[in-house]
PDB file of C-alpha atoms in Angstrom:
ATOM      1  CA  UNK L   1      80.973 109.503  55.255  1.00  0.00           C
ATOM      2  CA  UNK L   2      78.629 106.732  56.834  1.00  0.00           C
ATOM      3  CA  UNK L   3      76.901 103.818  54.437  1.00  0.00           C
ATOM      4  CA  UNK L   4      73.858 102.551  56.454  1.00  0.00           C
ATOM      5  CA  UNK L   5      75.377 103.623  59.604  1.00  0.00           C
ATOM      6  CA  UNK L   6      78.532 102.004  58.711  1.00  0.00           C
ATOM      7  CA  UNK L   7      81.588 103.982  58.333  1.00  0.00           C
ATOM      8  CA  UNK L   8      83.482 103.331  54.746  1.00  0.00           C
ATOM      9  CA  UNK L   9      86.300 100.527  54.322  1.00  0.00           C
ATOM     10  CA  UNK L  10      88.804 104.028  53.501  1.00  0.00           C
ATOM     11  CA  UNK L  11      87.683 105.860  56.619  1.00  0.00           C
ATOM     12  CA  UNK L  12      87.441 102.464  59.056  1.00  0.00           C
ATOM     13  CA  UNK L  13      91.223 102.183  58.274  1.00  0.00           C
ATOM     14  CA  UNK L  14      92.165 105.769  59.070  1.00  0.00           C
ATOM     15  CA  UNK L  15      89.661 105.771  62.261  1.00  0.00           C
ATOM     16  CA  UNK L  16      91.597 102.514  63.452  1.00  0.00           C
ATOM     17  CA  UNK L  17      95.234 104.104  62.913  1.00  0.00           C
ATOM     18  CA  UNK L  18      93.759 107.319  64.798  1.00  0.00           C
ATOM     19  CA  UNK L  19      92.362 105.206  67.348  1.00  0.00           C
ATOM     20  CA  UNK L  20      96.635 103.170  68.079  1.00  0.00           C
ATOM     21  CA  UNK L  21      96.700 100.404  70.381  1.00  0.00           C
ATOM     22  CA  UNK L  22      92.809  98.766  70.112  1.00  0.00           C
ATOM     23  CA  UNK L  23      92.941  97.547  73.511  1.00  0.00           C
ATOM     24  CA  UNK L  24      94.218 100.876  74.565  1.00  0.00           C
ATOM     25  CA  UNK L  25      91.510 104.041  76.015  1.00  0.00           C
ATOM     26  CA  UNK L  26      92.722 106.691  78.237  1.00  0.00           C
ATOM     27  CA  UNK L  27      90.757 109.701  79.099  1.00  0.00           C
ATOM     28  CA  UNK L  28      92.976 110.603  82.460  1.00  0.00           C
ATOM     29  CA  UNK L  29      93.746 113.586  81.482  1.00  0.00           C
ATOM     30  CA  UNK L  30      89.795 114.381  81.044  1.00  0.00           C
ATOM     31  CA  UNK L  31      88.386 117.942  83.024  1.00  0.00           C
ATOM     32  CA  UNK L  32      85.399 117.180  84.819  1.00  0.00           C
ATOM     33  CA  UNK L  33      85.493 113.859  84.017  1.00  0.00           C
ATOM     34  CA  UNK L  34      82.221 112.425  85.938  1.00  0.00           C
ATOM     35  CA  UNK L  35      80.441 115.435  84.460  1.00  0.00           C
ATOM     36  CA  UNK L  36      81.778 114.740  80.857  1.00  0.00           C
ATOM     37  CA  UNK L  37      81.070 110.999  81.605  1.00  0.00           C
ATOM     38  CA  UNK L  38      77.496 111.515  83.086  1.00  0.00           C
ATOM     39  CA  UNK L  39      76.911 113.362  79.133  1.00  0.00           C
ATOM     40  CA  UNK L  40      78.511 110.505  77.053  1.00  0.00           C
ATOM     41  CA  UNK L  41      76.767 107.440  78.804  1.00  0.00           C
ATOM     42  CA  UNK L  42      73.507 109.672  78.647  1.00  0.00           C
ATOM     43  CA  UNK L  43      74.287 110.000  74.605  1.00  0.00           C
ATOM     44  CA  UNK L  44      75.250 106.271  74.128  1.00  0.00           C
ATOM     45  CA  UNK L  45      72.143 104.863  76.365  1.00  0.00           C
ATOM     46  CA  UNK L  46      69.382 107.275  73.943  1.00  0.00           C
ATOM     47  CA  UNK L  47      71.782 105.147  70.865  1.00  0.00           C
ATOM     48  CA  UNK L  48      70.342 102.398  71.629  1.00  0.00           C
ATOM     49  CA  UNK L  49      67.647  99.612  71.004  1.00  0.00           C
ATOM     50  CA  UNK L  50      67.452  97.103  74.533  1.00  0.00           C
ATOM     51  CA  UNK L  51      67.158  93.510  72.787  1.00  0.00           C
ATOM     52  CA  UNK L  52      65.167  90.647  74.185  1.00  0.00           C
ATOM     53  CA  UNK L  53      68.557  89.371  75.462  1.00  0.00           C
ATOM     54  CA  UNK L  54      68.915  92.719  77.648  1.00  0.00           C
ATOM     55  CA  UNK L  55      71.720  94.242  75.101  1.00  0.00           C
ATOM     56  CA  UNK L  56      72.000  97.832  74.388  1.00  0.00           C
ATOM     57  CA  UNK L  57      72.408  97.551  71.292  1.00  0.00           C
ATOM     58  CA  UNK L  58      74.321 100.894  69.739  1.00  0.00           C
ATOM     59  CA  UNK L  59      72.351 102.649  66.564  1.00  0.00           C
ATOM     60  CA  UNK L  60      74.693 105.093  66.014  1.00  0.00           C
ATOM     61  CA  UNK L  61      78.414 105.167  63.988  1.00  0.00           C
ATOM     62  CA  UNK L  62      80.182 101.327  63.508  1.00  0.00           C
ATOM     63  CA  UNK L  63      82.717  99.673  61.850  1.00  0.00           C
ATOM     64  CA  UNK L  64      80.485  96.805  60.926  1.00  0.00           C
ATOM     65  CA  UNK L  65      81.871  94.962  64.150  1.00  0.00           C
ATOM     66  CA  UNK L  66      81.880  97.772  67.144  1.00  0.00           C
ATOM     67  CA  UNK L  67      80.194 101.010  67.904  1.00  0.00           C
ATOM     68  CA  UNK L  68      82.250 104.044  67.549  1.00  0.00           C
ATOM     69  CA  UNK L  69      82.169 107.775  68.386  1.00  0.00           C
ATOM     70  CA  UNK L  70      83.909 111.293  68.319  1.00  0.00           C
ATOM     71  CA  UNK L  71      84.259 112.694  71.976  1.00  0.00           C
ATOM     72  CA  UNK L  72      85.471 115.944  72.384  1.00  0.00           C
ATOM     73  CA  UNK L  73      87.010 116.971  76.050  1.00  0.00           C
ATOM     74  CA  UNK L  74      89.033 119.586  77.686  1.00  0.00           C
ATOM     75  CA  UNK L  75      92.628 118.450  78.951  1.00  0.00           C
ATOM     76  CA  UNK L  76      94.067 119.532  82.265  1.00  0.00           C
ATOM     77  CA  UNK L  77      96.394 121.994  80.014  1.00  0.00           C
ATOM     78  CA  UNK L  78      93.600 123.438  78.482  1.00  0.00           C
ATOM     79  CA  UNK L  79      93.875 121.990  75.378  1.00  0.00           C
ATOM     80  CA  UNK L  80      90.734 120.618  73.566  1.00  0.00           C
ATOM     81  CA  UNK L  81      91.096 116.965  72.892  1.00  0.00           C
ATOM     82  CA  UNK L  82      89.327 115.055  70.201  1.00  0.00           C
ATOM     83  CA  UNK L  83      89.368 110.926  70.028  1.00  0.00           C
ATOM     84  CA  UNK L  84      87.906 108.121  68.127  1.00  0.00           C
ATOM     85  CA  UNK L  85      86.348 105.800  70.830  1.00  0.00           C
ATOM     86  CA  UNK L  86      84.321 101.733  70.968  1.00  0.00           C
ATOM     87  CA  UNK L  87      81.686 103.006  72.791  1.00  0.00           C
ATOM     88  CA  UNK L  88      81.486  99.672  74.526  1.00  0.00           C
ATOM     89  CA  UNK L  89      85.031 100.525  76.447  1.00  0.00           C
ATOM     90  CA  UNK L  90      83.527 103.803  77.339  1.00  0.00           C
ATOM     91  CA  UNK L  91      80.654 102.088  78.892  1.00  0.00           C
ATOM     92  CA  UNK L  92      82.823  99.996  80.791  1.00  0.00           C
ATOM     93  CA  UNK L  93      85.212 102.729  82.087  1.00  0.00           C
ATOM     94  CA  UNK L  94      82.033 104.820  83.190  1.00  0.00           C
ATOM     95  CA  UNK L  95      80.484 102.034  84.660  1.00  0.00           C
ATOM     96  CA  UNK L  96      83.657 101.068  86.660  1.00  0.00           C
ATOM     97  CA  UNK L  97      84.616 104.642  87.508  1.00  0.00           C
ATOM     98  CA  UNK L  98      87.659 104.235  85.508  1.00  0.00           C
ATOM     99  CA  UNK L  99      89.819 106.749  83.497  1.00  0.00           C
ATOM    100  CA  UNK L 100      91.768 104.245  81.789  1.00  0.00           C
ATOM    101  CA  UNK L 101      91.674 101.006  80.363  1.00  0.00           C
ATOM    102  CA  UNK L 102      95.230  98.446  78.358  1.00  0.00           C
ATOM    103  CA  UNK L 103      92.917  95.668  78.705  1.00  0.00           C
ATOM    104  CA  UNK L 104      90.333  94.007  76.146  1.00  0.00           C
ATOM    105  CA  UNK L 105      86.844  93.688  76.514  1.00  0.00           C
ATOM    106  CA  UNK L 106      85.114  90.646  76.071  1.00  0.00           C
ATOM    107  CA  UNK L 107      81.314  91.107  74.916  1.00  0.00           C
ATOM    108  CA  UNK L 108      79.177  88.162  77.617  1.00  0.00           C
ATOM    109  CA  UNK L 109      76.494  88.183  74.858  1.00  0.00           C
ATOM    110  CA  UNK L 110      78.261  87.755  71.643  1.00  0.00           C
ATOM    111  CA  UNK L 111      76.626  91.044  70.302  1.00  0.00           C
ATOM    112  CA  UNK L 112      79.589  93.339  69.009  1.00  0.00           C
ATOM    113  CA  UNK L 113      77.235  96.723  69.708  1.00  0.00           C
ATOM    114  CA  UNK L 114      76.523  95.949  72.870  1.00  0.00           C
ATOM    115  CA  UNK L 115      77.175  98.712  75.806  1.00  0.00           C
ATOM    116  CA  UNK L 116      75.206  97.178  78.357  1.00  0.00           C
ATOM    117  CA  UNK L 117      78.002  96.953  81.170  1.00  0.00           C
ATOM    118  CA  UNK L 118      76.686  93.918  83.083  1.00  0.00           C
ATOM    119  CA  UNK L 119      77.346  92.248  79.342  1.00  0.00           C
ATOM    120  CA  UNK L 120      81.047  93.210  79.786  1.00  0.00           C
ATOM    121  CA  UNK L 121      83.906  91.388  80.971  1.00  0.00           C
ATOM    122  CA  UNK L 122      88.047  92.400  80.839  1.00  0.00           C
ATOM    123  CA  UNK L 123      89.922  89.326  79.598  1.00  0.00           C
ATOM    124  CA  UNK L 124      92.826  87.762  77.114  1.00  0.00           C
ATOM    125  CA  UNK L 125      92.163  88.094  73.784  1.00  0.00           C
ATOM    126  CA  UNK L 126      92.271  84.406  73.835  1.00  0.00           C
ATOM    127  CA  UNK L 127      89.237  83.929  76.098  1.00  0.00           C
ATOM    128  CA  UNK L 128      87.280  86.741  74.083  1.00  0.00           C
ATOM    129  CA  UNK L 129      88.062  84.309  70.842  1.00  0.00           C
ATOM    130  CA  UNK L 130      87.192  81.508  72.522  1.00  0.00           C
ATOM    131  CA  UNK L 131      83.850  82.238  73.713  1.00  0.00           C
ATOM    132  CA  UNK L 132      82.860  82.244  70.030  1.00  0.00           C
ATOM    133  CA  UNK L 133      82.764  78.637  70.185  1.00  0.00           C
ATOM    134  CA  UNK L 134      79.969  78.730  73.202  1.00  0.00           C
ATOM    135  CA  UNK L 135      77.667  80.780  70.219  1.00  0.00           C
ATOM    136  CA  UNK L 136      78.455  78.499  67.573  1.00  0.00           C
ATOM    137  CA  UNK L 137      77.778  75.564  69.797  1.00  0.00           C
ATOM    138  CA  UNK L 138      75.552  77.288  72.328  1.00  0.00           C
ATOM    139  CA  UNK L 139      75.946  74.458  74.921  1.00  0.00           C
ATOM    140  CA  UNK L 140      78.492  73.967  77.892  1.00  0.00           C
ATOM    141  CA  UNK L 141      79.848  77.226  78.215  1.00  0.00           C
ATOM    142  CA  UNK L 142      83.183  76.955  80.412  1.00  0.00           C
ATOM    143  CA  UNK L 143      84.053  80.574  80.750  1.00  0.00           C
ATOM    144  CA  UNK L 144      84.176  82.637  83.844  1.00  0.00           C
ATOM    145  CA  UNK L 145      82.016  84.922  83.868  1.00  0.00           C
ATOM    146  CA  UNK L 146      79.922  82.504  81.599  1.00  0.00           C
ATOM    147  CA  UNK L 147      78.852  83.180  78.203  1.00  0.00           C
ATOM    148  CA  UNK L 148      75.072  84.790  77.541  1.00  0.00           C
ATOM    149  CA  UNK L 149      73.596  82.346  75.353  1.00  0.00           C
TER     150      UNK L 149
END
């Protein structure tokens, strides 16, 4: 169940086992995939609050750090196929015209429910922690793309 649009400690942990590798979303296998996508970016976009920084800021299901969903697709077998997503990758991938994504995703503005796409950025988990020291200090940002302060 959701606390203040929060999912519970008990259920975060089983949504983050369900959802495997974190860095990890592939939807290749996805029928009518721009069709499907067109619907989920349409869902995620009326989820949202715009910010005065320009962030989309998600309403909707989080684990406190990250906005999360249920999406429900066919697979090319027919099968139906149900996964735990960050709606923040799925942003990306749509955005990008991609069906698959191994990489992490580094939020530009330091806001965690952000799905704007021009506020994402694929890099090291490294760089993504780093960048917490441009908000902290919110000077000199040496990161490319630079940080939205």
């Amino acid at each position: 169940s959701f606390i203040g649009g929060h999912i519970e400690k008990d259920k975060r942990n089983s949504l983050n086992h369900k959802m495997g590798n974190k860095s990890r979303l592939d939807l290749s296998d996805m029928v009518d995939y721009d069709q499907t996508m067109i619907k989920l970016t349409d869902k995620i976009r009326h989820q949202c609050h715009i910010s005065e920084k320009n962030c989309w800021v998600w309403q909707g299901c989080s684990n406190g750090l990250h906005g999360k969903m249920k999406i429900r697709y066919s697979n090319h077998a027919g099968d139906k196929i149900v996964k735990f997503v960050n709606t923040h990758k799925l942003m990306y991938l749509a955005h990008h015209n991609l069906r698959k994504l191994d990489e992490n995703i580094s939020h530009l503005c330091s806001v965690g429910l952000c799905v704007n796409p021009a506020h994402l950025t694929v890099e090291s988990m490294s760089s993504n922690l780093s960048r917490r020291g441009c908000v902290t200090r919110q000077q000199n940002c040496y990161h490319h793309p630079p940080c939205l302060l």
